[in-house]
mmCIF file with all atom_site columns, C-alpha atoms in Angstrom:
data_model
loop_
_atom_site.group_PDB
_atom_site.id
_atom_site.type_symbol
_atom_site.label_atom_id
_atom_site.label_alt_id
_atom_site.label_comp_id
_atom_site.label_asym_id
_atom_site.label_entity_id
_atom_site.label_seq_id
_atom_site.pdbx_PDB_ins_code
_atom_site.Cartn_x
_atom_site.Cartn_y
_atom_site.Cartn_z
_atom_site.occupancy
_atom_site.B_iso_or_equiv
_atom_site.pdbx_formal_charge
_atom_site.auth_seq_id
_atom_site.auth_comp_id
_atom_site.auth_asym_id
_atom_site.auth_atom_id
_atom_site.pdbx_PDB_model_num
ATOM 1   C CA . MET A 1 1   ? 99.032  130.774 116.386 1.00 0.00 ? 453 MET A CA 1
ATOM 2   C CA . VAL A 1 2   ? 100.217 128.335 113.689 1.00 0.00 ? 454 VAL A CA 1
ATOM 3   C CA . LEU A 1 3   ? 103.295 127.455 116.402 1.00 0.00 ? 455 LEU A CA 1
ATOM 4   C CA . THR A 1 4   ? 100.649 127.027 119.495 1.00 0.00 ? 456 THR A CA 1
ATOM 5   C CA . PHE A 1 5   ? 98.321  124.812 117.191 1.00 0.00 ? 457 PHE A CA 1
ATOM 6   C CA . LEU A 1 6   ? 101.444 122.372 116.211 1.00 0.00 ? 458 LEU A CA 1
ATOM 7   C CA . THR A 1 7   ? 102.545 122.206 119.779 1.00 0.00 ? 459 THR A CA 1
ATOM 8   C CA . GLY A 1 8   ? 99.422  121.152 120.757 1.00 0.00 ? 460 GLY A CA 1
ATOM 9   C CA . PHE A 1 9   ? 99.038  118.447 118.102 1.00 0.00 ? 461 PHE A CA 1
ATOM 10  C CA . GLY A 1 10  ? 102.631 117.280 118.514 1.00 0.00 ? 462 GLY A CA 1
ATOM 11  C CA . ILE A 1 11  ? 102.182 117.027 122.625 1.00 0.00 ? 463 ILE A CA 1
ATOM 12  C CA . ALA A 1 12  ? 98.971  115.257 122.133 1.00 0.00 ? 464 ALA A CA 1
ATOM 13  C CA . LEU A 1 13  ? 100.178 112.768 119.204 1.00 0.00 ? 465 LEU A CA 1
ATOM 14  C CA . GLY A 1 14  ? 103.062 111.899 121.332 1.00 0.00 ? 466 GLY A CA 1
ATOM 15  C CA . LEU A 1 15  ? 101.984 111.205 124.496 1.00 0.00 ? 467 LEU A CA 1
ATOM 16  C CA . ILE A 1 16  ? 98.825  109.097 122.884 1.00 0.00 ? 468 ILE A CA 1
ATOM 17  C CA . VAL A 1 17  ? 100.806 107.196 120.289 1.00 0.00 ? 469 VAL A CA 1
ATOM 18  C CA . ALA A 1 18  ? 102.448 105.515 123.294 1.00 0.00 ? 470 ALA A CA 1
ATOM 19  C CA . ILE A 1 19  ? 101.449 101.695 123.132 1.00 0.00 ? 471 ILE A CA 1
ATOM 20  C CA . GLY A 1 20  ? 98.815  101.306 126.489 1.00 0.00 ? 472 GLY A CA 1
ATOM 21  C CA . ALA A 1 21  ? 95.856  99.502  127.211 1.00 0.00 ? 473 ALA A CA 1
ATOM 22  C CA . GLN A 1 22  ? 93.527  102.110 125.773 1.00 0.00 ? 474 GLN A CA 1
ATOM 23  C CA . ASN A 1 23  ? 95.142  101.865 122.166 1.00 0.00 ? 475 ASN A CA 1
ATOM 24  C CA . ALA A 1 24  ? 95.502  97.981  122.290 1.00 0.00 ? 476 ALA A CA 1
ATOM 25  C CA . TRP A 1 25  ? 92.163  97.550  123.066 1.00 0.00 ? 477 TRP A CA 1
ATOM 26  C CA . VAL A 1 26  ? 90.685  100.007 120.240 1.00 0.00 ? 478 VAL A CA 1
ATOM 27  C CA . LEU A 1 27  ? 92.846  97.752  117.855 1.00 0.00 ? 479 LEU A CA 1
ATOM 28  C CA . ASN A 1 28  ? 91.551  94.982  119.194 1.00 0.00 ? 480 ASN A CA 1
ATOM 29  C CA . LYS A 1 29  ? 87.545  96.064  118.739 1.00 0.00 ? 481 LYS A CA 1
ATOM 30  C CA . SER A 1 30  ? 88.804  97.610  115.429 1.00 0.00 ? 482 SER A CA 1
ATOM 31  C CA . MET A 1 31  ? 90.041  94.445  114.010 1.00 0.00 ? 483 MET A CA 1
ATOM 32  C CA . ARG A 1 32  ? 86.829  92.579  114.842 1.00 0.00 ? 484 ARG A CA 1
ATOM 33  C CA . GLY A 1 33  ? 84.942  95.123  112.766 1.00 0.00 ? 485 GLY A CA 1
ATOM 34  C CA . GLU A 1 34  ? 83.067  96.147  116.252 1.00 0.00 ? 486 GLU A CA 1
ATOM 35  C CA . HIS A 1 35  ? 82.153  99.792  115.268 1.00 0.00 ? 487 HIS A CA 1
ATOM 36  C CA . PRO A 1 36  ? 85.783  101.003 115.080 1.00 0.00 ? 488 PRO A CA 1
ATOM 37  C CA . ALA A 1 37  ? 84.378  104.552 113.810 1.00 0.00 ? 489 ALA A CA 1
ATOM 38  C CA . ILE A 1 38  ? 82.288  104.794 116.830 1.00 0.00 ? 490 ILE A CA 1
ATOM 39  C CA . ILE A 1 39  ? 84.753  103.826 119.209 1.00 0.00 ? 491 ILE A CA 1
ATOM 40  C CA . ALA A 1 40  ? 87.431  106.586 117.925 1.00 0.00 ? 492 ALA A CA 1
ATOM 41  C CA . ALA A 1 41  ? 84.790  108.877 118.097 1.00 0.00 ? 493 ALA A CA 1
ATOM 42  C CA . VAL A 1 42  ? 84.101  107.811 121.633 1.00 0.00 ? 494 VAL A CA 1
ATOM 43  C CA . CYS A 1 43  ? 88.109  107.926 122.669 1.00 0.00 ? 495 CYS A CA 1
ATOM 44  C CA . PHE A 1 44  ? 88.803  111.196 120.840 1.00 0.00 ? 496 PHE A CA 1
ATOM 45  C CA . SER A 1 45  ? 85.677  113.104 122.056 1.00 0.00 ? 497 SER A CA 1
ATOM 46  C CA . ILE A 1 46  ? 86.756  112.274 125.835 1.00 0.00 ? 498 ILE A CA 1
ATOM 47  C CA . ASP A 1 47  ? 90.427  113.280 125.258 1.00 0.00 ? 499 ASP A CA 1
ATOM 48  C CA . ALA A 1 48  ? 89.316  116.103 123.482 1.00 0.00 ? 500 ALA A CA 1
ATOM 49  C CA . THR A 1 49  ? 86.853  117.330 126.656 1.00 0.00 ? 501 THR A CA 1
ATOM 50  C CA . LEU A 1 50  ? 89.686  116.358 129.183 1.00 0.00 ? 502 LEU A CA 1
ATOM 51  C CA . ILE A 1 51  ? 92.364  118.328 127.419 1.00 0.00 ? 503 ILE A CA 1
ATOM 52  C CA . SER A 1 52  ? 90.119  121.478 127.709 1.00 0.00 ? 504 SER A CA 1
ATOM 53  C CA . ILE A 1 53  ? 89.208  121.052 131.140 1.00 0.00 ? 505 ILE A CA 1
ATOM 54  C CA . GLY A 1 54  ? 93.099  120.528 131.898 1.00 0.00 ? 506 GLY A CA 1
ATOM 55  C CA . THR A 1 55  ? 93.935  123.448 129.907 1.00 0.00 ? 507 THR A CA 1
ATOM 56  C CA . PHE A 1 56  ? 91.593  125.862 131.493 1.00 0.00 ? 508 PHE A CA 1
ATOM 57  C CA . SER A 1 57  ? 91.039  124.500 135.001 1.00 0.00 ? 509 SER A CA 1
ATOM 58  C CA . ILE A 1 58  ? 94.290  122.254 136.007 1.00 0.00 ? 510 ILE A CA 1
ATOM 59  C CA . ASP A 1 59  ? 95.186  124.187 139.055 1.00 0.00 ? 511 ASP A CA 1
ATOM 60  C CA . ALA A 1 60  ? 91.465  124.142 140.339 1.00 0.00 ? 512 ALA A CA 1
ATOM 61  C CA . ILE A 1 61  ? 91.162  120.486 139.820 1.00 0.00 ? 513 ILE A CA 1
ATOM 62  C CA . GLN A 1 62  ? 94.116  119.592 141.547 1.00 0.00 ? 514 GLN A CA 1
ATOM 63  C CA . GLN A 1 63  ? 93.155  121.684 144.735 1.00 0.00 ? 515 GLN A CA 1
ATOM 64  C CA . ARG A 1 64  ? 89.709  120.731 144.765 1.00 0.00 ? 516 ARG A CA 1
ATOM 65  C CA . VAL A 1 65  ? 89.582  116.674 144.043 1.00 0.00 ? 517 VAL A CA 1
ATOM 66  C CA . PRO A 1 66  ? 93.695  115.727 145.296 1.00 0.00 ? 518 PRO A CA 1
ATOM 67  C CA . ALA A 1 67  ? 92.407  111.994 145.860 1.00 0.00 ? 519 ALA A CA 1
ATOM 68  C CA . LEU A 1 68  ? 91.386  111.665 141.996 1.00 0.00 ? 520 LEU A CA 1
ATOM 69  C CA . VAL A 1 69  ? 94.792  110.224 140.884 1.00 0.00 ? 521 VAL A CA 1
ATOM 70  C CA . PRO A 1 70  ? 94.918  107.364 143.525 1.00 0.00 ? 522 PRO A CA 1
ATOM 71  C CA . VAL A 1 71  ? 91.176  106.478 142.901 1.00 0.00 ? 523 VAL A CA 1
ATOM 72  C CA . MET A 1 72  ? 91.134  106.449 139.630 1.00 0.00 ? 524 MET A CA 1
ATOM 73  C CA . THR A 1 73  ? 94.908  104.560 139.608 1.00 0.00 ? 525 THR A CA 1
ATOM 74  C CA . LEU A 1 74  ? 93.447  101.658 141.574 1.00 0.00 ? 526 LEU A CA 1
ATOM 75  C CA . LEU A 1 75  ? 89.773  101.544 139.262 1.00 0.00 ? 527 LEU A CA 1
ATOM 76  C CA . GLY A 1 76  ? 92.147  101.381 136.444 1.00 0.00 ? 528 GLY A CA 1
ATOM 77  C CA . VAL A 1 77  ? 94.006  98.526  137.864 1.00 0.00 ? 529 VAL A CA 1
ATOM 78  C CA . LEU A 1 78  ? 91.268  96.693  138.458 1.00 0.00 ? 530 LEU A CA 1
ATOM 79  C CA . LEU A 1 79  ? 89.630  97.469  135.038 1.00 0.00 ? 531 LEU A CA 1
ATOM 80  C CA . LEU A 1 80  ? 93.090  96.355  133.129 1.00 0.00 ? 532 LEU A CA 1
ATOM 81  C CA . THR A 1 81  ? 93.254  93.233  135.083 1.00 0.00 ? 533 THR A CA 1
ATOM 82  C CA . PHE A 1 82  ? 89.968  91.861  134.202 1.00 0.00 ? 534 PHE A CA 1
ATOM 83  C CA . LEU A 1 83  ? 90.141  92.863  130.669 1.00 0.00 ? 535 LEU A CA 1
ATOM 84  C CA . ALA A 1 84  ? 93.527  90.935  130.378 1.00 0.00 ? 536 ALA A CA 1
ATOM 85  C CA . MET A 1 85  ? 92.109  87.727  132.427 1.00 0.00 ? 537 MET A CA 1
ATOM 86  C CA . GLN A 1 86  ? 89.356  87.805  129.815 1.00 0.00 ? 538 GLN A CA 1
ATOM 87  C CA . ALA A 1 87  ? 92.071  87.810  126.850 1.00 0.00 ? 539 ALA A CA 1
ATOM 88  C CA . PHE A 1 88  ? 93.823  85.167  128.406 1.00 0.00 ? 540 PHE A CA 1
ATOM 89  C CA . TRP A 1 89  ? 90.669  83.410  128.664 1.00 0.00 ? 541 TRP A CA 1
ATOM 90  C CA . ARG A 1 90  ? 89.723  83.376  124.977 1.00 0.00 ? 542 ARG A CA 1
ATOM 91  C CA . ALA A 1 91  ? 93.367  82.596  124.236 1.00 0.00 ? 543 ALA A CA 1
ATOM 92  C CA . TRP A 1 92  ? 93.133  79.637  126.520 1.00 0.00 ? 544 TRP A CA 1
ATOM 93  C CA . GLN A 1 93  ? 89.792  78.153  125.271 1.00 0.00 ? 545 GLN A CA 1
ATOM 94  C CA . GLY A 1 94  ? 90.688  78.976  121.397 1.00 0.00 ? 546 GLY A CA 1
ATOM 95  C CA . GLY A 1 95  ? 87.987  79.124  118.910 1.00 0.00 ? 547 GLY A CA 1
ATOM 96  C CA . GLY A 1 96  ? 88.013  82.715  118.248 1.00 0.00 ? 548 GLY A CA 1
ATOM 97  C CA . ARG A 1 97  ? 88.282  84.085  114.721 1.00 0.00 ? 549 ARG A CA 1
ATOM 98  C CA . LEU A 1 98  ? 86.904  87.466  113.401 1.00 0.00 ? 550 LEU A CA 1
ATOM 99  C CA . GLN A 1 99  ? 83.303  86.617  111.922 1.00 0.00 ? 551 GLN A CA 1
ATOM 100 C CA . PRO A 1 100 ? 81.449  89.882  112.266 1.00 0.00 ? 552 PRO A CA 1
ATOM 101 C CA . THR A 1 101 ? 78.129  90.271  111.063 1.00 0.00 ? 553 THR A CA 1
ATOM 102 C CA . ALA A 1 102 ? 75.982  93.350  110.461 1.00 0.00 ? 554 ALA A CA 1
ATOM 103 C CA . ALA A 1 103 ? 73.541  92.380  113.194 1.00 0.00 ? 555 ALA A CA 1
ATOM 104 C CA . THR A 1 104 ? 76.127  91.728  115.797 1.00 0.00 ? 556 THR A CA 1
ATOM 105 C CA . ARG A 1 105 ? 77.333  95.105  115.144 1.00 0.00 ? 557 ARG A CA 1
ATOM 106 C CA . ALA A 1 106 ? 74.278  96.778  115.152 1.00 0.00 ? 558 ALA A CA 1
ATOM 107 C CA . ALA A 1 107 ? 73.162  95.097  118.723 1.00 0.00 ? 559 ALA A CA 1
ATOM 108 C CA . SER A 1 108 ? 76.389  96.025  119.939 1.00 0.00 ? 560 SER A CA 1
ATOM 109 C CA . ARG A 1 109 ? 76.793  99.937  118.993 1.00 0.00 ? 561 ARG A CA 1
ATOM 110 C CA . TRP A 1 110 ? 75.721  101.415 122.464 1.00 0.00 ? 562 TRP A CA 1
ATOM 111 C CA . LYS A 1 111 ? 77.262  98.974  124.569 1.00 0.00 ? 563 LYS A CA 1
ATOM 112 C CA . THR A 1 112 ? 80.601  99.416  122.537 1.00 0.00 ? 564 THR A CA 1
ATOM 113 C CA . ALA A 1 113 ? 80.490  102.953 123.196 1.00 0.00 ? 565 ALA A CA 1
ATOM 114 C CA . GLY A 1 114 ? 79.817  102.056 126.644 1.00 0.00 ? 566 GLY A CA 1
ATOM 115 C CA . GLN A 1 115 ? 82.733  100.106 126.944 1.00 0.00 ? 567 GLN A CA 1
ATOM 116 C CA . ALA A 1 116 ? 84.888  102.671 124.828 1.00 0.00 ? 568 ALA A CA 1
ATOM 117 C CA . ALA A 1 117 ? 83.972  105.172 127.614 1.00 0.00 ? 569 ALA A CA 1
ATOM 118 C CA . ALA A 1 118 ? 85.018  103.048 130.371 1.00 0.00 ? 570 ALA A CA 1
ATOM 119 C CA . ILE A 1 119 ? 88.416  101.945 129.081 1.00 0.00 ? 571 ILE A CA 1
ATOM 120 C CA . SER A 1 120 ? 89.326  105.655 128.682 1.00 0.00 ? 572 SER A CA 1
ATOM 121 C CA . LEU A 1 121 ? 87.671  107.240 131.773 1.00 0.00 ? 573 LEU A CA 1
ATOM 122 C CA . LEU A 1 122 ? 89.161  104.512 134.075 1.00 0.00 ? 574 LEU A CA 1
ATOM 123 C CA . ASN A 1 123 ? 92.590  104.459 132.776 1.00 0.00 ? 575 ASN A CA 1
ATOM 124 C CA . PRO A 1 124 ? 94.618  106.804 134.933 1.00 0.00 ? 576 PRO A CA 1
ATOM 125 C CA . HIS A 1 125 ? 96.771  107.425 132.018 1.00 0.00 ? 577 HIS A CA 1
ATOM 126 C CA . VAL A 1 126 ? 94.344  109.616 130.386 1.00 0.00 ? 578 VAL A CA 1
ATOM 127 C CA . TYR A 1 127 ? 93.988  111.666 133.429 1.00 0.00 ? 579 TYR A CA 1
ATOM 128 C CA . LEU A 1 128 ? 97.872  112.144 133.863 1.00 0.00 ? 580 LEU A CA 1
ATOM 129 C CA . ASP A 1 129 ? 98.539  112.769 130.178 1.00 0.00 ? 581 ASP A CA 1
ATOM 130 C CA . THR A 1 130 ? 95.402  114.804 129.090 1.00 0.00 ? 582 THR A CA 1
ATOM 131 C CA . LEU A 1 131 ? 94.411  116.603 132.100 1.00 0.00 ? 583 LEU A CA 1
ATOM 132 C CA . VAL A 1 132 ? 98.146  116.829 134.238 1.00 0.00 ? 584 VAL A CA 1
ATOM 133 C CA . LEU A 1 133 ? 100.595 116.843 130.764 1.00 0.00 ? 585 LEU A CA 1
ATOM 134 C CA . VAL A 1 134 ? 98.758  118.425 128.111 1.00 0.00 ? 586 VAL A CA 1
ATOM 135 C CA . GLY A 1 135 ? 96.791  120.426 130.297 1.00 0.00 ? 587 GLY A CA 1
ATOM 136 C CA . SER A 1 136 ? 99.470  122.178 131.969 1.00 0.00 ? 588 SER A CA 1
ATOM 137 C CA . VAL A 1 137 ? 101.301 123.128 128.731 1.00 0.00 ? 589 VAL A CA 1
ATOM 138 C CA . GLY A 1 138 ? 98.028  124.522 127.238 1.00 0.00 ? 590 GLY A CA 1
ATOM 139 C CA . ALA A 1 139 ? 97.492  126.764 130.107 1.00 0.00 ? 591 ALA A CA 1
ATOM 140 C CA . GLN A 1 140 ? 100.913 128.519 129.663 1.00 0.00 ? 592 GLN A CA 1
ATOM 141 C CA . GLN A 1 141 ? 100.021 129.346 125.732 1.00 0.00 ? 593 GLN A CA 1
ATOM 142 C CA . THR A 1 142 ? 99.042  132.579 124.843 1.00 0.00 ? 594 THR A CA 1
ATOM 143 C CA . ALA A 1 143 ? 96.415  131.113 122.884 1.00 0.00 ? 595 ALA A CA 1
ATOM 144 C CA . PRO A 1 144 ? 94.862  128.371 124.815 1.00 0.00 ? 596 PRO A CA 1
ATOM 145 C CA . LEU A 1 145 ? 91.843  127.725 122.605 1.00 0.00 ? 597 LEU A CA 1
ATOM 146 C CA . VAL A 1 146 ? 94.039  127.286 119.587 1.00 0.00 ? 598 VAL A CA 1
ATOM 147 C CA . PHE A 1 147 ? 96.478  124.954 121.590 1.00 0.00 ? 599 PHE A CA 1
ATOM 148 C CA . VAL A 1 148 ? 93.128  122.927 122.754 1.00 0.00 ? 600 VAL A CA 1
ATOM 149 C CA . LEU A 1 149 ? 91.978  122.647 119.088 1.00 0.00 ? 601 LEU A CA 1
ATOM 150 C CA . GLY A 1 150 ? 95.508  121.266 117.846 1.00 0.00 ? 602 GLY A CA 1
ATOM 151 C CA . ALA A 1 151 ? 95.827  118.803 120.809 1.00 0.00 ? 603 ALA A CA 1
ATOM 152 C CA . ALA A 1 152 ? 92.122  117.474 119.514 1.00 0.00 ? 604 ALA A CA 1
ATOM 153 C CA . LEU A 1 153 ? 93.112  117.274 116.308 1.00 0.00 ? 605 LEU A CA 1
ATOM 154 C CA . GLY A 1 154 ? 96.059  115.040 117.175 1.00 0.00 ? 606 GLY A CA 1
ATOM 155 C CA . SER A 1 155 ? 93.992  112.703 119.188 1.00 0.00 ? 607 SER A CA 1
ATOM 156 C CA . ALA A 1 156 ? 91.300  112.610 116.367 1.00 0.00 ? 608 ALA A CA 1
ATOM 157 C CA . VAL A 1 157 ? 93.824  111.623 113.582 1.00 0.00 ? 609 VAL A CA 1
ATOM 158 C CA . TRP A 1 158 ? 95.403  108.931 116.078 1.00 0.00 ? 610 TRP A CA 1
ATOM 159 C CA . PHE A 1 159 ? 92.176  107.284 117.206 1.00 0.00 ? 611 PHE A CA 1
ATOM 160 C CA . PHE A 1 160 ? 90.576  106.962 113.836 1.00 0.00 ? 612 PHE A CA 1
ATOM 161 C CA . SER A 1 161 ? 93.692  106.182 111.998 1.00 0.00 ? 613 SER A CA 1
ATOM 162 C CA . LEU A 1 162 ? 94.285  102.999 114.581 1.00 0.00 ? 614 LEU A CA 1
ATOM 163 C CA . ALA A 1 163 ? 90.548  102.080 113.891 1.00 0.00 ? 615 ALA A CA 1
ATOM 164 C CA . PHE A 1 164 ? 91.266  102.216 109.854 1.00 0.00 ? 616 PHE A CA 1
ATOM 165 C CA . CYS A 1 165 ? 94.542  99.991  110.615 1.00 0.00 ? 617 CYS A CA 1
ATOM 166 C CA . GLY A 1 166 ? 92.376  97.794  112.393 1.00 0.00 ? 618 GLY A CA 1
ATOM 167 C CA . GLN A 1 167 ? 89.979  96.962  109.960 1.00 0.00 ? 619 GLN A CA 1
ATOM 168 C CA . LEU A 1 168 ? 92.677  96.824  107.410 1.00 0.00 ? 620 LEU A CA 1
ATOM 169 C CA . LEU A 1 169 ? 94.579  94.322  109.530 1.00 0.00 ? 621 LEU A CA 1
ATOM 170 C CA . GLY A 1 170 ? 91.556  91.985  110.290 1.00 0.00 ? 622 GLY A CA 1
ATOM 171 C CA . PRO A 1 171 ? 91.460  89.920  107.232 1.00 0.00 ? 623 PRO A CA 1
ATOM 172 C CA . ARG A 1 172 ? 94.727  88.789  108.384 1.00 0.00 ? 624 ARG A CA 1
ATOM 173 C CA . LEU A 1 173 ? 93.449  87.531  111.708 1.00 0.00 ? 625 LEU A CA 1
ATOM 174 C CA . GLN A 1 174 ? 90.932  84.740  110.378 1.00 0.00 ? 626 GLN A CA 1
ATOM 175 C CA . SER A 1 175 ? 92.584  81.857  111.745 1.00 0.00 ? 627 SER A CA 1
ATOM 176 C CA . GLN A 1 176 ? 92.453  80.490  115.452 1.00 0.00 ? 628 GLN A CA 1
ATOM 177 C CA . ARG A 1 177 ? 96.183  80.732  115.841 1.00 0.00 ? 629 ARG A CA 1
ATOM 178 C CA . ALA A 1 178 ? 96.777  83.926  114.775 1.00 0.00 ? 630 ALA A CA 1
ATOM 179 C CA . TRP A 1 179 ? 93.738  85.378  117.146 1.00 0.00 ? 631 TRP A CA 1
ATOM 180 C CA . ARG A 1 180 ? 95.261  83.284  120.296 1.00 0.00 ? 632 ARG A CA 1
ATOM 181 C CA . ILE A 1 181 ? 98.486  85.038  119.768 1.00 0.00 ? 633 ILE A CA 1
ATOM 182 C CA . PHE A 1 182 ? 96.857  88.362  119.449 1.00 0.00 ? 634 PHE A CA 1
ATOM 183 C CA . ASP A 1 183 ? 94.639  87.864  122.450 1.00 0.00 ? 635 ASP A CA 1
ATOM 184 C CA . CYS A 1 184 ? 97.565  86.646  124.399 1.00 0.00 ? 636 CYS A CA 1
ATOM 185 C CA . LEU A 1 185 ? 99.674  89.755  123.289 1.00 0.00 ? 637 LEU A CA 1
ATOM 186 C CA . ILE A 1 186 ? 96.946  92.066  124.183 1.00 0.00 ? 638 ILE A CA 1
ATOM 187 C CA . GLY A 1 187 ? 96.545  90.216  127.990 1.00 0.00 ? 639 GLY A CA 1
ATOM 188 C CA . LEU A 1 188 ? 100.195 90.657  128.222 1.00 0.00 ? 640 LEU A CA 1
ATOM 189 C CA . ILE A 1 189 ? 100.341 94.736  127.568 1.00 0.00 ? 641 ILE A CA 1
ATOM 190 C CA . MET A 1 190 ? 97.365  95.473  129.705 1.00 0.00 ? 642 MET A CA 1
ATOM 191 C CA . MET A 1 191 ? 98.990  93.527  132.620 1.00 0.00 ? 643 MET A CA 1
ATOM 192 C CA . LEU A 1 192 ? 102.282 95.173  132.262 1.00 0.00 ? 644 LEU A CA 1
ATOM 193 C CA . VAL A 1 193 ? 100.188 98.578  132.097 1.00 0.00 ? 645 VAL A CA 1
ATOM 194 C CA . ALA A 1 194 ? 98.339  97.168  135.225 1.00 0.00 ? 646 ALA A CA 1
ATOM 195 C CA . VAL A 1 195 ? 101.504 96.200  136.807 1.00 0.00 ? 647 VAL A CA 1
ATOM 196 C CA . SER A 1 196 ? 103.105 99.866  136.119 1.00 0.00 ? 648 SER A CA 1
ATOM 197 C CA . LEU A 1 197 ? 100.365 101.907 137.598 1.00 0.00 ? 649 LEU A CA 1
ATOM 198 C CA . LEU A 1 198 ? 100.814 99.761  140.824 1.00 0.00 ? 650 LEU A CA 1
ATOM 199 C CA . LEU A 1 199 ? 104.782 100.509 141.066 1.00 0.00 ? 651 LEU A CA 1
#
């Protein structure tokens, strides 16, 4: 049981930690102070749900929806390109800096949660990693539920740690110059992921 739990934890954490568009976006929002706990909770919940679905029904999903991966890949490329262009635009315009206010955070809570869901669900890597890779390993375990719990914990540890680190880095990005550099990096990461999906 313990080995199965640790297997789920290690595999999920290893796949999620790989730098990608979702992680870059979560870090970006966390450093801005835009509801990092809500974002982490949404991303973790989606991961846990997809890992569960993949572990208990991976074979049925592949047989019934063979076009899922191509469609989600195309949607993911479009979303990543749009988000990258936004980041480049902010970097070019300048004037960006961390000035979170309580009113802004409260007003955008649901919108931020929706964005977190979109960046997660429209990212093809999420499905490949959770449904296919993690799900396939989980389906082979003698105690799949224990595996799912371990994998879900790995996701929770990563996203909440990322949100916490983002808040720590926030004060270091008060200058416009630092924020423009960060927006450029965010844009580059998202474009690289989009190109890798096309290739």
